[in-house]
Amino acid sequence: MSKSFKTFLKHTAKDFHNQSVNPPVVRASTIIFKSMQHLRKTQAKAKKNPIGGHYDYGRQGTSTTYILQKILTKLEESYHVFTTPTGFGSVFLAIFSVVRPGDEMLVADPVYSPTRILTENYLKEFNIHTTFYDPRNLKTLEKFITKKTKLIFVENPGSNTFEFQDLKKIISVAKRKKIFTAIDNTWATPYFFKPIKIGFDMSIVSATKYYSGHSDVMGGSLAVNKKVFNKVKLAEKITGLRLGPDDAYLITRGLRTLDVRLDRHSENAKKVASFLDKNKKIELLYPHKKNSLNYKMWKKYYSGASGLMGLKIKTKISNSVTKFVNSLRLFGYGYSWGGFESLALHQESRETGNRKYMSLEKNEHLVRLHIGLEDPSDLIADLKQALRHLK
Ligand SMILES: Cc1ncc(COP(=O)(O)O)c(C=O)c1O
């Protein structure tokens, strides 16, 4: 019987093992075999079927990580999903798998700032050069491609400034020029958008966010197509970037309610967005305005929007932005997002990165809100009282 993904997420235990409702946490460094022949036979099976869950050492994973990878592979509709100790580990693994000294990369200008630091500064020391393209003007992308370009790294929407790009255009250029593609899809997760299906080679999700959903675990996933599988498999082996079983268990548990939570985050964010949109001091960075390019690009590829949004505020009295944020009572102040709770962050310039195209103008401020699962009318009331301080 074919099942919808919502049903599949609730029945993962039945699908993958036959014991408790939740899969057991299998912790291992050493894996004991019945004999040397048994050990060698397992190694041969792993060689023949590298995604079959055959392990001879704990660093390769255990049945707990295998179950998570199987669930995510189904969610992504990909060839395989690698799981890493953090989302940033997956960013690194994607790049490390296909880029070599002497190669060049194209990266979206408003990329997550640690990804920017890695590509702009650190990789330069390894003779890997990055050019940042303007996500609102994909002509710059084509202009920057050289014979050395190996990878186009997209993040959609852009971190903090939330631009949505025409993704199929990027893929068609990359395919024509034989360049690998990777996308950071943490904002939407494959619940709202499946990048591998439209032609990306690699798709990254920080499992720290919506997958786990409870702000108590770090993890990452890197979905791949068949074309790049062997390259990523080798890089995974070389770097040892693999998720541990306890974290895999928590992420698997979080995934049971991914659809329920994301639908609710989306509903709440929509209500908060329509309240904030009425405020003249705020430019809302969220796909909500039907005639905007961002909305059109979002609608073209996504079946829903998550709970993360930005507010661009123009004021000469910067202190009043701090006062507004500090007056919020139901929003926590802190990094990350994707948990059940609402969060607010007044972004500093170092957090928006050293951008070329998407930099803030004088007197512009960015506030990032994560809209959680609380009652949206309470969140709106809280924002309303705090916004009185914005001058
Ligand atoms: C868009 C995006 N990608 C990747 C990451 C990195 O994930 P992690 O914190 O799990 O390393 C983050 C974290 O904030 C993020 O916002």
PDB file of C-alpha atoms in Angstrom, residues 191-298:
ATOM      1  CA  TYR A 191       8.925  18.995   3.345  1.00  0.00           C
ATOM      2  CA  PHE A 192       8.289  22.233   1.433  1.00  0.00           C
ATOM      3  CA  PHE A 193      10.790  21.863  -1.405  1.00  0.00           C
ATOM      4  CA  LYS A 194      12.848  18.954  -2.790  1.00  0.00           C
ATOM      5  CA  PRO A 195      16.007  20.249  -4.541  1.00  0.00           C
ATOM      6  CA  ILE A 196      17.315  16.896  -5.797  1.00  0.00           C
ATOM      7  CA  LYS A 197      14.065  16.383  -7.705  1.00  0.00           C
ATOM      8  CA  ILE A 198      14.567  19.547  -9.746  1.00  0.00           C
ATOM      9  CA  GLY A 199      18.185  18.699 -10.574  1.00  0.00           C
ATOM     10  CA  PHE A 200      20.518  19.813  -7.761  1.00  0.00           C
ATOM     11  CA  ASP A 201      23.388  17.380  -7.155  1.00  0.00           C
ATOM     12  CA  MET A 202      23.537  18.038  -3.398  1.00  0.00           C
ATOM     13  CA  SER A 203      21.117  19.453  -0.853  1.00  0.00           C
ATOM     14  CA  ILE A 204      21.993  20.484   2.683  1.00  0.00           C
ATOM     15  CA  VAL A 205      19.709  20.778   5.694  1.00  0.00           C
ATOM     16  CA  SER A 206      20.830  21.731   9.185  1.00  0.00           C
ATOM     17  CA  ALA A 207      19.021  19.024  11.183  1.00  0.00           C
ATOM     18  CA  THR A 208      19.656  21.213  14.231  1.00  0.00           C
ATOM     19  CA  LYS A 209      16.653  23.280  13.119  1.00  0.00           C
ATOM     20  CA  TYR A 210      13.255  21.903  11.996  1.00  0.00           C
ATOM     21  CA  TYR A 211      14.212  18.227  11.750  1.00  0.00           C
ATOM     22  CA  SER A 212      14.942  17.919  15.466  1.00  0.00           C
ATOM     23  CA  GLY A 213      12.538  20.725  16.301  1.00  0.00           C
ATOM     24  CA  HIS A 214      13.341  20.960  20.012  1.00  0.00           C
ATOM     25  CA  SER A 215      16.552  23.046  20.159  1.00  0.00           C
ATOM     26  CA  ASP A 216      18.451  20.304  21.960  1.00  0.00           C
ATOM     27  CA  VAL A 217      20.552  18.588  19.305  1.00  0.00           C
ATOM     28  CA  MET A 218      23.000  19.441  16.497  1.00  0.00           C
ATOM     29  CA  GLY A 219      23.120  17.606  13.177  1.00  0.00           C
ATOM     30  CA  GLY A 220      23.210  17.961   9.430  1.00  0.00           C
ATOM     31  CA  SER A 221      22.084  16.122   6.343  1.00  0.00           C
ATOM     32  CA  LEU A 222      23.492  16.085   2.851  1.00  0.00           C
ATOM     33  CA  ALA A 223      21.213  14.568   0.221  1.00  0.00           C
ATOM     34  CA  VAL A 224      22.868  13.539  -3.037  1.00  0.00           C
ATOM     35  CA  ASN A 225      22.029  12.188  -6.473  1.00  0.00           C
ATOM     36  CA  LYS A 226      23.743   9.157  -7.981  1.00  0.00           C
ATOM     37  CA  LYS A 227      26.179  11.324  -9.953  1.00  0.00           C
ATOM     38  CA  VAL A 228      27.990  12.656  -6.872  1.00  0.00           C
ATOM     39  CA  PHE A 229      27.397   9.735  -4.500  1.00  0.00           C
ATOM     40  CA  ASN A 230      30.879   8.169  -4.790  1.00  0.00           C
ATOM     41  CA  LYS A 231      32.635  11.521  -4.415  1.00  0.00           C
ATOM     42  CA  VAL A 232      30.702  12.363  -1.240  1.00  0.00           C
ATOM     43  CA  LYS A 233      31.098   8.837   0.124  1.00  0.00           C
ATOM     44  CA  LEU A 234      34.889   9.127  -0.224  1.00  0.00           C
ATOM     45  CA  ALA A 235      34.960  12.604   1.347  1.00  0.00           C
ATOM     46  CA  GLU A 236      32.780  11.367   4.209  1.00  0.00           C
ATOM     47  CA  LYS A 237      35.237   8.523   4.830  1.00  0.00           C
ATOM     48  CA  ILE A 238      38.279  10.819   4.684  1.00  0.00           C
ATOM     49  CA  THR A 239      36.841  13.501   6.983  1.00  0.00           C
ATOM     50  CA  GLY A 240      35.032  11.199   9.409  1.00  0.00           C
ATOM     51  CA  LEU A 241      32.131  13.673   9.380  1.00  0.00           C
ATOM     52  CA  ARG A 242      29.424  11.334  10.652  1.00  0.00           C
ATOM     53  CA  LEU A 243      26.549  11.800  13.055  1.00  0.00           C
ATOM     54  CA  GLY A 244      26.538   9.876  16.347  1.00  0.00           C
ATOM     55  CA  PRO A 245      23.667   7.502  17.250  1.00  0.00           C
ATOM     56  CA  ASP A 246      22.251   9.521  20.177  1.00  0.00           C
ATOM     57  CA  ASP A 247      21.836  12.589  17.991  1.00  0.00           C
ATOM     58  CA  ALA A 248      20.453  10.440  15.163  1.00  0.00           C
ATOM     59  CA  TYR A 249      17.847   9.082  17.582  1.00  0.00           C
ATOM     60  CA  LEU A 250      16.728  12.573  18.644  1.00  0.00           C
ATOM     61  CA  ILE A 251      16.501  13.750  15.047  1.00  0.00           C
ATOM     62  CA  THR A 252      14.498  10.648  14.054  1.00  0.00           C
ATOM     63  CA  ARG A 253      12.146  11.360  16.954  1.00  0.00           C
ATOM     64  CA  GLY A 254      11.802  14.987  15.887  1.00  0.00           C
ATOM     65  CA  LEU A 255      10.981  13.967  12.315  1.00  0.00           C
ATOM     66  CA  ARG A 256       7.786  12.223  13.471  1.00  0.00           C
ATOM     67  CA  THR A 257       6.179  15.642  13.892  1.00  0.00           C
ATOM     68  CA  LEU A 258       8.019  17.569  11.162  1.00  0.00           C
ATOM     69  CA  ASP A 259       4.888  18.005   9.032  1.00  0.00           C
ATOM     70  CA  VAL A 260       2.671  18.995  11.967  1.00  0.00           C
ATOM     71  CA  ARG A 261       5.178  21.522  13.278  1.00  0.00           C
ATOM     72  CA  LEU A 262       6.080  23.027   9.908  1.00  0.00           C
ATOM     73  CA  ASP A 263       2.410  23.432   8.951  1.00  0.00           C
ATOM     74  CA  ARG A 264       1.850  25.255  12.253  1.00  0.00           C
ATOM     75  CA  HIS A 265       5.034  27.388  11.976  1.00  0.00           C
ATOM     76  CA  SER A 266       3.836  28.353   8.514  1.00  0.00           C
ATOM     77  CA  GLU A 267       0.302  29.227   9.654  1.00  0.00           C
ATOM     78  CA  ASN A 268       1.593  31.294  12.596  1.00  0.00           C
ATOM     79  CA  ALA A 269       4.211  33.073  10.483  1.00  0.00           C
ATOM     80  CA  LYS A 270       1.554  34.014   7.917  1.00  0.00           C
ATOM     81  CA  LYS A 271      -0.576  35.635  10.652  1.00  0.00           C
ATOM     82  CA  VAL A 272       2.396  37.482  12.144  1.00  0.00           C
ATOM     83  CA  ALA A 273       3.504  38.589   8.657  1.00  0.00           C
ATOM     84  CA  SER A 274       0.125  40.090   7.814  1.00  0.00           C
ATOM     85  CA  PHE A 275       0.229  42.031  11.110  1.00  0.00           C
ATOM     86  CA  LEU A 276       3.822  43.279  10.575  1.00  0.00           C
ATOM     87  CA  ASP A 277       3.173  44.169   6.955  1.00  0.00           C
ATOM     88  CA  LYS A 278       0.838  46.972   8.076  1.00  0.00           C
ATOM     89  CA  ASN A 279       3.670  48.710   9.946  1.00  0.00           C
ATOM     90  CA  LYS A 280       5.137  51.496   7.786  1.00  0.00           C
ATOM     91  CA  LYS A 281       8.532  51.406   9.509  1.00  0.00           C
ATOM     92  CA  ILE A 282       9.092  47.767   8.565  1.00  0.00           C
ATOM     93  CA  GLU A 283       9.953  46.103   5.281  1.00  0.00           C
ATOM     94  CA  LEU A 284       9.043  42.497   5.784  1.00  0.00           C
ATOM     95  CA  LEU A 285      11.462  39.925   4.335  1.00  0.00           C
ATOM     96  CA  TYR A 286       9.161  36.965   3.798  1.00  0.00           C
ATOM     97  CA  PRO A 287       7.378  35.590   0.708  1.00  0.00           C
ATOM     98  CA  HIS A 288       4.030  37.256   1.446  1.00  0.00           C
ATOM     99  CA  LYS A 289       3.427  39.993  -1.171  1.00  0.00           C
ATOM    100  CA  LYS A 290       1.766  38.412  -4.206  1.00  0.00           C
ATOM    101  CA  ASN A 291       3.150  40.854  -6.776  1.00  0.00           C
ATOM    102  CA  SER A 292       6.753  40.730  -5.525  1.00  0.00           C
ATOM    103  CA  LEU A 293       9.529  38.817  -7.309  1.00  0.00           C
ATOM    104  CA  ASN A 294      10.367  36.977  -4.093  1.00  0.00           C
ATOM    105  CA  TYR A 295       6.775  35.716  -3.801  1.00  0.00           C
ATOM    106  CA  LYS A 296       6.739  34.580  -7.441  1.00  0.00           C
ATOM    107  CA  MET A 297      10.040  32.726  -7.107  1.00  0.00           C
ATOM    108  CA  TRP A 298       8.910  31.141  -3.832  1.00  0.00           C
TER     109      TRP A 298
END
